[in-house]
Coordinates of C-alpha atoms and ligand atoms in Angstrom, one line a residue:
Chain U
M1 CA 0.0 0.0 0.0
N2 CA 1.2 3.5 -0.8
P3 CA 1.7 5.4 2.4
Q4 CA 0.7 8.5 0.5
Y5 CA -2.9 7.5 0.9
I6 CA -2.6 7.7 4.7
V7 CA -1.5 11.3 4.5
D8 CA -4.5 12.2 2.4
A9 CA -6.8 10.2 4.6
I10 CA -5.6 11.9 7.7
G11 CA -6.2 15.3 6.1
T12 CA -9.8 14.3 5.2
G13 CA -10.3 12.8 8.6
A14 CA -9.3 16.0 10.3
L15 CA -11.7 18.0 8.2
Y16 CA -14.5 15.6 8.9
S17 CA -13.8 15.6 12.6
L18 CA -14.3 19.4 12.6
M19 CA -17.6 19.1 10.7
T20 CA -18.8 16.5 13.2
L21 CA -17.9 18.6 16.2
G22 CA -19.9 21.6 15.1
L23 CA -23.0 19.5 14.7
A24 CA -22.5 17.4 17.8
L25 CA -22.0 20.4 20.1
V26 CA -25.5 21.8 19.4
F27 CA -27.0 18.3 19.7
S28 CA -25.4 17.7 23.1
V29 CA -26.7 21.0 24.5
M30 CA -30.3 20.9 23.2
G31 CA -31.0 17.5 21.7
L32 CA -31.3 19.1 18.3
M33 CA -29.8 17.5 15.2
N34 CA -29.4 20.6 13.1
F35 CA -29.7 19.4 9.5
A36 CA -29.3 23.0 8.3
Y37 CA -25.7 22.8 9.6
G38 CA -24.5 21.9 6.1
Q39 CA -26.1 25.1 4.8
L40 CA -24.0 27.1 7.2
V41 CA -20.9 25.7 5.5
M42 CA -22.5 26.6 2.1
I43 CA -23.1 30.1 3.3
G44 CA -19.5 30.2 4.4
G45 CA -18.6 29.1 0.8
F46 CA -20.5 32.0 -0.8
S47 CA -19.0 34.4 1.7
I48 CA -15.5 33.2 0.6
I49 CA -16.5 34.0 -3.0
L50 CA -17.6 37.5 -2.0
L51 CA -14.5 38.1 0.1
R52 CA -12.0 36.4 -2.3
S53 CA -10.2 39.5 -3.2
Q54 CA -9.7 40.7 0.4
P55 CA -6.6 40.0 2.5
W56 CA -6.6 36.5 4.0
W57 CA -7.2 37.7 7.5
L58 CA -10.2 39.7 6.4
L59 CA -11.5 36.7 4.4
I60 CA -11.3 34.4 7.4
L61 CA -12.7 36.9 9.9
G62 CA -15.5 38.0 7.5
T63 CA -16.5 34.4 6.8
I64 CA -16.6 33.5 10.5
L65 CA -18.7 36.6 11.2
V66 CA -21.2 35.9 8.4
V67 CA -21.7 32.3 9.3
V68 CA -22.0 33.0 13.1
F69 CA -24.5 35.6 12.3
F70 CA -26.6 33.1 10.3
S71 CA -26.1 30.5 13.0
L72 CA -27.5 32.8 15.7
L73 CA -30.3 33.9 13.4
M74 CA -31.3 30.2 12.9
E75 CA -31.4 29.7 16.7
R76 CA -33.4 32.8 17.3
L77 CA -35.9 32.6 14.5
A78 CA -36.3 28.9 13.8
F79 CA -35.2 26.8 16.8
R80 CA -36.1 28.8 19.8
P81 CA -39.8 28.7 19.1
V82 CA -39.7 24.9 19.0
R83 CA -37.2 24.3 21.7
N84 CA -39.7 22.6 24.1
A85 CA -41.4 20.7 21.3
T86 CA -40.7 17.1 20.5
A87 CA -37.4 16.0 19.0
M88 CA -39.3 15.2 15.8
T89 CA -40.6 18.7 15.5
M90 CA -37.1 20.1 16.0
L91 CA -35.8 17.7 13.3
V92 CA -38.5 18.6 10.8
T93 CA -37.8 22.3 11.5
S94 CA -34.1 21.8 10.8
F95 CA -35.0 20.0 7.5
A96 CA -37.3 22.8 6.5
L97 CA -34.7 25.4 7.3
A98 CA -32.1 23.5 5.3
Q99 CA -34.4 23.5 2.3
F100 CA -35.2 27.2 2.8
L101 CA -31.6 28.3 2.9
Q102 CA -30.8 26.2 -0.2
Q103 CA -33.5 27.8 -2.2
L104 CA -32.5 31.2 -0.9
A105 CA -29.0 30.6 -2.1
R106 CA -30.3 29.5 -5.4
V107 CA -32.3 32.7 -5.8
A108 CA -29.4 34.9 -4.7
F109 CA -26.5 33.2 -6.5
G110 CA -28.2 31.3 -9.3
A111 CA -28.8 27.6 -10.0
N112 CA -25.3 27.1 -11.6
P113 CA -22.3 26.7 -9.4
K114 CA -20.3 29.9 -8.8
P115 CA -16.7 29.5 -9.8
L116 CA -14.2 30.1 -7.0
E117 CA -10.8 31.3 -7.9
Q118 CA -8.2 28.8 -6.6
F119 CA -6.0 29.4 -3.6
S120 CA -2.8 28.5 -5.5
E121 CA -0.7 29.3 -2.4
L122 CA -2.3 26.3 -0.7
S123 CA -1.4 23.7 -3.3
V124 CA 2.3 24.2 -2.7
Q125 CA 3.7 20.8 -1.9
Y126 CA 6.4 19.6 0.4
E127 CA 8.2 16.3 0.6
F128 CA 8.9 14.6 3.8
A129 CA 10.5 11.2 3.8
G130 CA 9.2 10.4 0.4
L131 CA 5.6 11.6 1.2
I132 CA 4.1 14.5 -0.5
V133 CA 2.2 16.8 1.8
S134 CA 0.4 19.9 0.5
R135 CA 0.1 23.1 2.5
Q136 CA -3.7 22.6 2.4
I137 CA -3.3 19.3 4.4
I138 CA -0.9 20.9 6.9
L139 CA -3.3 23.8 7.3
T140 CA -6.2 21.4 7.9
L141 CA -4.3 19.4 10.5
V142 CA -2.9 22.4 12.3
T143 CA -6.3 24.1 12.3
T144 CA -8.1 21.0 13.5
I145 CA -5.6 20.5 16.4
L146 CA -6.0 24.2 17.3
V147 CA -9.8 24.1 17.2
L148 CA -9.8 21.0 19.4
I149 CA -7.4 22.6 21.9
G150 CA -9.4 25.8 21.8
L151 CA -12.7 24.0 22.3
A152 CA -11.3 21.9 25.2
L153 CA -10.0 25.1 26.9
L154 CA -13.3 26.9 26.3
L155 CA -15.4 24.0 27.7
R156 CA -13.1 23.5 30.8
K157 CA -11.8 26.9 31.7
T158 CA -14.5 29.4 31.1
N159 CA -17.7 29.9 33.0
I160 CA -19.9 29.7 29.9
G161 CA -18.0 26.5 28.9
I162 CA -18.7 24.9 32.3
Q163 CA -22.3 25.9 32.2
L164 CA -22.5 24.5 28.7
R165 CA -21.2 21.1 29.9
A166 CA -23.6 21.2 32.9
S167 CA -26.5 21.9 30.5
T168 CA -25.4 19.0 28.3
E169 CA -25.7 16.6 31.2
D170 CA -28.9 17.8 32.9
V171 CA -30.8 20.8 31.5
G172 CA -33.4 20.8 34.3
M173 CA -30.7 20.9 37.0
A174 CA -28.8 23.5 35.1
A175 CA -32.0 25.7 35.3
L176 CA -32.2 25.0 39.0
V177 CA -28.7 26.4 39.6
G178 CA -29.6 29.5 37.7
I179 CA -27.9 28.8 34.3
K180 CA -29.7 30.7 31.6
S181 CA -30.5 28.3 28.8
N182 CA -30.9 31.1 26.2
R183 CA -27.3 32.2 26.9
V184 CA -25.9 28.7 26.8
I185 CA -27.7 27.7 23.6
A186 CA -26.7 30.9 21.9
A187 CA -23.1 30.2 22.9
A188 CA -23.4 26.7 21.4
F189 CA -24.6 28.2 18.1
V190 CA -21.8 30.7 18.1
I191 CA -19.2 27.9 18.5
S192 CA -21.0 25.7 16.0
G193 CA -21.1 28.6 13.5
T194 CA -17.4 29.4 14.0
I195 CA -16.6 25.7 13.4
A196 CA -18.8 25.7 10.3
A197 CA -17.0 28.7 8.9
I198 CA -13.6 27.1 9.5
V199 CA -14.8 24.0 7.8
A200 CA -16.0 26.1 4.9
I201 CA -12.6 27.7 4.5
L202 CA -10.7 24.4 4.6
F203 CA -13.3 22.6 2.5
F204 CA -13.6 25.2 -0.3
A205 CA -9.9 25.8 -0.4
T206 CA -9.7 22.7 -2.6
R207 CA -12.8 23.3 -4.6
T208 CA -13.3 25.2 -7.8
N209 CA -16.8 26.3 -7.2
V210 CA -19.6 26.8 -4.6
S211 CA -23.2 25.8 -5.2
W212 CA -26.5 26.1 -3.4
S213 CA -26.3 22.3 -2.9
S214 CA -22.8 22.3 -1.5
G215 CA -23.8 21.7 2.1
D216 CA -25.7 18.4 1.5
S217 CA -22.9 15.8 1.7
I218 CA -21.3 17.6 4.6
V219 CA -24.2 17.3 7.0
L220 CA -24.6 13.6 6.2
I221 CA -21.0 12.9 7.0
A222 CA -21.2 15.0 10.2
F223 CA -24.4 13.2 11.3
V224 CA -23.0 9.7 10.7
G225 CA -19.7 10.7 12.3
A226 CA -21.6 12.0 15.4
V227 CA -23.7 8.8 15.6
I228 CA -20.7 6.4 15.4
G229 CA -18.7 8.6 17.8
G230 CA -21.5 8.4 20.4
L231 CA -24.0 11.2 20.5
G232 CA -23.4 13.8 23.2
S233 CA -19.7 13.1 23.6
M234 CA -17.3 15.7 22.1
V235 CA -14.3 13.4 22.0
G236 CA -16.5 10.7 20.4
A237 CA -17.7 13.2 17.8
A238 CA -14.2 14.2 16.9
L239 CA -13.2 10.6 16.7
G240 CA -16.2 9.5 14.7
G241 CA -15.8 12.2 12.2
F242 CA -12.1 11.5 11.8
L243 CA -12.8 7.8 11.2
M244 CA -15.5 8.6 8.6
G245 CA -13.0 10.8 6.6
F246 CA -10.1 8.4 7.1
V247 CA -11.9 5.2 6.1
Y248 CA -13.7 6.8 3.2
T249 CA -10.4 8.1 1.7
M250 CA -8.7 4.8 2.2
L251 CA -11.6 2.9 0.6
N252 CA -11.5 5.1 -2.4
A253 CA -7.7 4.5 -2.7
L254 CA -7.6 0.8 -2.0
L255 CA -10.7 -0.6 -3.5
P256 CA -10.2 -2.1 -7.0
M257 CA -11.2 0.4 -9.7
E258 CA -14.4 -1.4 -10.6
L259 CA -15.6 -1.4 -6.9
R260 CA -14.7 2.2 -6.2
V261 CA -18.2 3.5 -7.1
F262 CA -19.4 1.4 -4.2
A263 CA -17.1 3.2 -1.7
D264 CA -20.1 4.8 -0.1
A265 CA -21.9 1.5 0.3
F266 CA -18.8 0.0 1.9
L267 CA -18.5 2.9 4.3
Y268 CA -22.1 2.8 5.4
T269 CA -21.9 -1.0 5.8
L270 CA -19.0 -0.4 8.2
V271 CA -21.0 2.2 10.0
I272 CA -23.9 -0.2 10.5
M273 CA -21.4 -2.9 11.7
V274 CA -20.0 -0.4 14.3
L275 CA -23.5 0.4 15.5
L276 CA -24.4 -3.3 15.7
I277 CA -21.4 -3.9 18.0
R278 CA -21.7 -0.7 19.9
P279 CA -25.2 0.7 19.6
G280 CA -24.3 3.7 21.7
G281 CA -21.4 4.7 19.5
L282 CA -17.7 4.4 20.1
I283 CA -17.8 6.6 23.2
A284 CA -21.3 6.3 24.6
A285 CA -22.7 9.2 26.6
K286 CA -25.4 8.1 29.0
G287 CA -29.0 9.1 28.8
V288 CA -28.8 10.5 25.3
R289 CA -31.9 10.5 23.1
V290 CA -31.7 10.6 19.3
Chain I
M1 CA -44.6 37.5 58.0
S2 CA -43.3 34.0 57.2
L3 CA -40.2 33.6 55.0
L4 CA -42.1 31.1 52.9
E5 CA -45.8 30.7 52.7
L6 CA -47.9 28.3 50.6
S7 CA -51.6 28.5 50.7
G8 CA -54.2 26.4 48.9
V9 CA -51.5 25.1 46.5
R10 CA -52.9 22.6 44.0
I11 CA -50.6 20.7 41.6
C12 CA -51.9 18.6 38.7
Y13 CA -50.2 16.5 36.1
G14 CA -52.7 16.5 33.3
N15 CA -55.9 15.2 34.8
A16 CA -54.2 13.6 37.8
V17 CA -54.2 15.7 41.0
A18 CA -50.9 15.3 42.9
V19 CA -51.5 17.9 45.6
K20 CA -55.0 19.0 46.3
A21 CA -54.8 22.1 48.6
L22 CA -51.6 22.5 50.6
D23 CA -51.0 25.1 53.3
L24 CA -47.5 25.4 54.7
H25 CA -45.1 28.0 56.0
V26 CA -41.5 28.3 57.1
D27 CA -40.4 31.2 59.3
E28 CA -37.0 32.9 59.2
G29 CA -34.4 30.7 60.9
E30 CA -36.8 27.8 61.2
F31 CA -36.0 24.1 60.3
V32 CA -39.2 22.5 59.1
A33 CA -39.7 18.9 58.0
L34 CA -42.3 17.7 55.5
I35 CA -42.8 14.0 55.9
G36 CA -45.0 11.5 54.2
H37 CA -45.0 8.3 52.3
N38 CA -43.9 7.7 48.8
G39 CA -46.2 9.4 46.3
V40 CA -48.1 11.8 48.5
G41 CA -46.8 14.8 46.7
K42 CA -43.7 15.9 48.6
S43 CA -41.4 16.3 45.6
S44 CA -44.2 18.0 43.7
T45 CA -44.4 20.5 46.5
V46 CA -40.6 21.1 46.3
K47 CA -40.8 21.5 42.6
A48 CA -43.6 24.0 42.8
I49 CA -41.7 26.1 45.3
A50 CA -38.6 25.9 43.1
G51 CA -40.5 26.9 40.0
V52 CA -40.1 23.6 38.2
V53 CA -43.8 22.8 38.1
K54 CA -46.5 25.4 38.0
P55 CA -49.4 24.9 40.5
T56 CA -52.8 25.2 38.9
S57 CA -54.1 27.3 41.8
G58 CA -53.1 28.7 45.2
S59 CA -50.3 31.1 46.1
I60 CA -46.6 30.8 47.0
K61 CA -45.0 33.7 48.7
F62 CA -41.4 34.2 49.6
E63 CA -40.6 37.2 51.9
G64 CA -44.1 38.5 51.0
N65 CA -43.6 38.4 47.3
D66 CA -45.6 36.2 45.0
I67 CA -43.2 33.8 43.3
L68 CA -45.7 31.4 41.8
G69 CA -45.1 30.9 38.1
Q70 CA -41.6 32.4 38.2
Q71 CA -38.7 30.6 36.5
P72 CA -36.4 28.4 38.6
G73 CA -33.5 30.9 38.0
A74 CA -35.5 33.8 39.2
I75 CA -36.6 32.0 42.3
L76 CA -33.1 31.0 43.1
R77 CA -32.0 34.6 42.7
R78 CA -34.6 35.5 45.3
G79 CA -32.8 33.1 47.7
I80 CA -34.4 29.6 47.5
A81 CA -31.9 26.9 46.7
V82 CA -32.7 23.3 46.1
V83 CA -31.0 20.0 46.8
P84 CA -33.2 17.9 44.5
E85 CA -34.4 14.3 44.9
G86 CA -31.7 12.0 43.6
R87 CA -29.0 14.7 44.2
R88 CA -28.5 15.4 40.5
I89 CA -24.9 16.5 40.8
F90 CA -23.3 17.0 37.4
T91 CA -21.4 13.7 37.2
R92 CA -19.2 14.7 34.2
L93 CA -18.1 18.0 35.8
T94 CA -15.4 18.0 38.4
V95 CA -16.3 18.5 42.1
G96 CA -14.8 22.1 41.9
E97 CA -16.8 22.8 38.7
N98 CA -20.0 21.6 40.4
L99 CA -19.4 24.2 43.2
T100 CA -18.6 26.9 40.6
V101 CA -21.9 26.2 38.8
G102 CA -23.7 26.4 42.1
G103 CA -22.6 30.0 42.3
T104 CA -23.9 30.9 38.9
V105 CA -26.4 33.5 40.2
R106 CA -23.8 35.4 42.1
S107 CA -22.3 38.3 40.2
D108 CA -18.9 38.6 41.9
R109 CA -16.7 35.8 40.5
V110 CA -13.9 36.5 43.1
E111 CA -16.4 36.0 45.9
V112 CA -17.7 32.7 44.3
K113 CA -14.1 31.4 44.2
K114 CA -13.8 32.3 47.9
S115 CA -17.0 30.5 48.7
S116 CA -15.8 27.5 46.8
A117 CA -12.7 27.4 49.0
E118 CA -14.9 27.7 52.1
M119 CA -17.0 24.8 51.0
M120 CA -13.9 22.7 50.4
A121 CA -12.7 23.5 53.9
R122 CA -16.1 22.7 55.4
F123 CA -16.5 19.5 53.5
P124 CA -12.9 18.1 53.4
V125 CA -13.8 15.3 51.0
L126 CA -14.8 17.9 48.4
G127 CA -11.5 19.6 48.8
K128 CA -9.6 16.4 48.5
Y129 CA -11.4 15.4 45.3
A130 CA -11.7 18.9 43.9
D131 CA -10.4 17.9 40.4
R132 CA -12.1 14.6 40.2
M133 CA -15.2 13.9 38.1
A134 CA -18.1 14.2 40.5
G135 CA -19.6 10.9 39.2
L136 CA -16.8 9.1 40.8
L137 CA -17.7 10.1 44.4
S138 CA -19.6 7.8 46.7
G139 CA -23.3 8.4 47.4
G140 CA -22.6 10.2 50.7
E141 CA -19.9 12.4 49.1
Q142 CA -22.3 13.2 46.3
Q143 CA -24.9 14.3 48.8
Q144 CA -22.4 16.6 50.5
L145 CA -21.6 18.0 47.1
A146 CA -25.3 18.5 46.3
I147 CA -25.7 20.4 49.5
A148 CA -22.5 22.4 49.1
R149 CA -23.6 23.3 45.5
A150 CA -26.9 24.6 46.8
L151 CA -25.1 26.6 49.6
M152 CA -22.9 28.2 46.9
S153 CA -25.8 30.5 46.0
K154 CA -25.9 31.8 49.6
P155 CA -29.6 31.0 49.9
R156 CA -32.0 32.4 52.4
L157 CA -34.0 29.1 52.4
L158 CA -32.6 25.7 51.7
L159 CA -35.0 23.0 50.2
L160 CA -33.9 19.4 50.5
D161 CA -35.7 16.6 48.9
E162 CA -35.0 13.3 50.6
P163 CA -31.2 13.8 51.2
S164 CA -30.9 10.6 53.1
L165 CA -32.3 8.3 50.4
G166 CA -30.0 5.5 49.5
L167 CA -27.4 6.4 52.0
A168 CA -25.9 4.1 54.7
P169 CA -27.2 4.8 58.3
Q170 CA -24.0 6.5 59.5
I171 CA -23.9 8.7 56.4
V172 CA -27.5 9.7 57.0
E173 CA -26.4 10.7 60.5
Q174 CA -23.7 12.9 59.0
V175 CA -26.3 14.6 56.7
F176 CA -28.6 15.3 59.7
D177 CA -25.6 16.6 61.7
L178 CA -24.9 19.0 58.9
L179 CA -28.4 20.2 58.7
E180 CA -28.3 20.7 62.5
E181 CA -25.2 22.8 62.1
L182 CA -26.7 24.9 59.3
R183 CA -29.7 25.6 61.5
K184 CA -27.5 26.7 64.3
Q185 CA -25.9 29.2 61.9
G186 CA -29.3 30.6 61.3
S187 CA -30.2 29.0 58.0
S188 CA -33.9 28.4 57.2
I189 CA -34.5 24.9 56.0
L190 CA -37.4 22.9 54.5
L191 CA -36.6 19.2 54.6
V192 CA -38.6 16.6 52.8
E193 CA -38.2 13.1 54.2
Q194 CA -39.7 9.7 54.2
N195 CA -37.3 9.0 57.2
A196 CA -39.9 10.4 59.6
A197 CA -38.4 9.8 63.1
Q198 CA -35.1 11.3 62.3
A199 CA -36.6 14.3 60.5
I200 CA -39.0 15.1 63.3
R201 CA -36.2 14.8 65.9
A202 CA -34.0 17.2 64.0
A203 CA -36.7 19.8 63.0
D204 CA -38.3 22.6 64.9
R205 CA -41.7 21.7 63.4
Y206 CA -43.0 19.1 61.0
Y207 CA -45.8 18.6 58.6
L208 CA -47.2 15.1 58.0
M209 CA -48.4 14.9 54.5
R210 CA -51.0 12.5 53.2
T211 CA -52.1 12.0 49.6
G212 CA -52.8 15.5 48.4
G213 CA -52.5 17.6 51.6
V214 CA -51.2 18.1 55.1
I215 CA -53.0 16.3 57.9
E216 CA -50.9 17.3 60.9
S217 CA -48.5 20.0 61.8
E218 CA -46.8 20.3 65.2
A219 CA -43.8 21.6 66.9
A220 CA -41.2 18.8 67.1
G221 CA -38.1 20.4 68.6
G222 CA -36.2 17.2 69.3
D223 CA -39.0 15.6 71.2
Q224 CA -38.1 11.9 71.2
A225 CA -41.4 10.6 72.5
K226 CA -43.3 12.7 70.0
A227 CA -41.1 11.5 67.2
D228 CA -41.6 7.8 68.2
Q229 CA -45.4 8.3 68.5
V230 CA -45.7 9.9 65.1
E231 CA -43.4 7.3 63.6
S232 CA -45.5 4.4 64.9
A233 CA -48.8 6.1 63.8
Y234 CA -47.2 6.9 60.5
L235 CA -46.0 3.4 60.0
H236 CA -49.4 2.1 60.9
F237 CA -51.0 4.5 58.5
G238 CA -48.7 3.2 55.9
K239 CA -49.8 -0.4 56.4
A240 CA -53.5 0.4 56.5
Ligands
ADP301 N1 -44.1 14.3 36.1 C1 -45.2 13.7 36.5 N2 -46.2 13.3 35.7 C2 -47.3 12.7 36.2 N3 -47.5 12.4 37.4 C3 -46.5 12.7 38.3 C4 -45.3 13.3 37.9 N4 -44.5 13.5 39.0 C5 -45.2 13.0 40.1 N5 -46.4 12.5 39.6 C6 -47.4 11.9 40.5 O1 -47.8 12.8 41.5 C7 -47.9 12.1 42.7 C8 -47.0 12.7 43.7 O2 -45.6 12.5 43.4 P1 -44.4 13.1 44.1 O3 -44.6 14.5 44.3 O4 -43.1 12.6 43.4 O5 -44.5 12.3 45.6 P2 -43.4 12.1 46.7 O6 -42.2 12.9 46.4 O7 -44.1 12.4 47.9 O8 -43.0 10.6 46.6 C9 -47.6 10.6 42.5 O9 -48.8 10.0 42.3 C10 -46.9 10.6 41.2 O10 -47.1 9.5 40.5
MG302 MG1 -40.2 12.4 46.2

C-alpha cells in the first residue's frame, strides 16, 4: 500500500472531525440534530467568494462573522420557538430550514455553481521522507488541532463552557442552579457557527466552485460521524468524524477500480457494523436520546 | 410574616391531582420537616416552590412576594436553593466545577471562588477530590456535594428533597448533623423526608403529608417521645 494515501486520509479525517464537532455540540446541548448545519458551510462558501479579493485575515474573519450571524439567526428565529417541542418537531424544523436556505442561495446566486478562484498558495507541496504533503493538508491538520485545543479550553476553563457542559448533562438541574438556557444555547450556536465557517474555508480551499447544494454531503458525514462517535460526547464526535473521513479516503484509494463506485456502500456497511457492535457509538454518553 | 408561605397550593399532572390544597409555612431561621410516604406529593411541592412545576391554583409567597409561576433561576436569585431528589450533581463535571456552577447566580466571581474554597474547607472530602469527576464520588460524598452546591448561591432558604435516600445509616447521621449545624448558623430549612423519626427529631416543626394535603403539623423540637409516636402512627397508617 502506498503510504501517501494515509497522509491524504488523515487530512480528510481531520476536516470531517471538525464538521462533526460543530453538529454534535449543538446536539449535546439541546438535543437538536441541526440538519441545516451543512447550509451554514454553504453560506461560508459564498462568503468566501464574496471576500475572495480581500486580504486573507479579512476573508477568514469576515466568513466567520457571516456564518456565526446566520447560525445565531437560525437559533433565534427557527429553533427557539420549537425548543420545548418534541425531538421530531425540531428535526422537521431543521430540514425545512435547510431547504429554505438552499432555495434562498439558489435565488441569490443562481442555479449554476459559482466559480471560486483557486487558492494557489495552498497547493504548494512539500516532501517529507518520500511523502508529498500539501500546504492545504498541513493547514487542515494544524487548524483541527488548534480548534480541538481551543474548544477543550473553552469548555473546561470558562464559566460559559462549564455551564454548557452542565446543561449537556442535565438541563433541568442547570436551570435549578440558575444557568440561563438562552445564553448557553446561543453560545453553542456561536461555537457551532465558528466551526462551520472554519470547515467552509478548509473545504472550499480545494474546490473550484460553490453551489447552493454544497452543504448536502457535509451534513450527512457529520451526522453519521456523530452517531458512530457516540452522541453527546465531544471526544467521540471528533473521533467518529475522523474515522469517517479516514476510512472513506482509504476505501477510495484501496478498492479495485471497478468497486470504487461502491465506496459509499462499503463505508455505510462499516457504519452499520460499528453500530451493531456498539449501539451507543464508540464513546457512549449516557442518557442520550436521538 | 413568614419567610415562605404556601396557601391552597394545587398541583396537577394532566388530569391527575398530585397535591389538592396545601398550606405550609417556614419562618425565618426555622427548620421545618415535611414528611410522608412515597407518592403523597412531597417532591411535587418542592418542585412547585422551586418553579419547576406550576401549580394550577393557590399562592406561594417568599418574603411576602408572590413567586408562583416564576422561572427556577428567578426563584433561586430571590434566595431559595434546592437539593433535589436524587441529588442530581453534574457527574461529568469535576467537584470544583459543580461548586462553581452552584454560584452561577452570584455576580462577583472572586467571591464565588472564595465560597468554593470555604465549601472545600467545610467538606474536606470535596477539597480532597476537587479535580475529580463528581460521578466518581460515593453516594454520601455526592450528597455533600449537592448540599454544598446549593449553599454556593448563599440561599435564604434551603429546600432538601430526601437527602438521606439510598445512604448508609451512619452517612445519614452525617447529613442530619450537617443540617443541625446549618440551622444553628441561622439558615432556614425545609426538609422533605420519608425518614420520619429522624426528620422530626431534627426539625423545629414538622408537617405530615397524606395524599394531596397536610394532615398534621406540630412543633417537634427534638421531642423523642413525639417522634416515636408519630413514627408508629405513620407506619401504621402506611400499612393500612
Ligand atoms: N411528572 C409527573 N407526571 C405525572 N405524574 C406525576 C409526575 N410527578 C409525580 N407524579 C405523580 O404525583 C404524585 C406525587 O408524586 P411526588 O410529588 O413525586 O411524591 P413524593 O415525592 O411524595 O413521593 C404521584 O402519584 C406521582 O405518580
Ligand atoms: Mg419524592
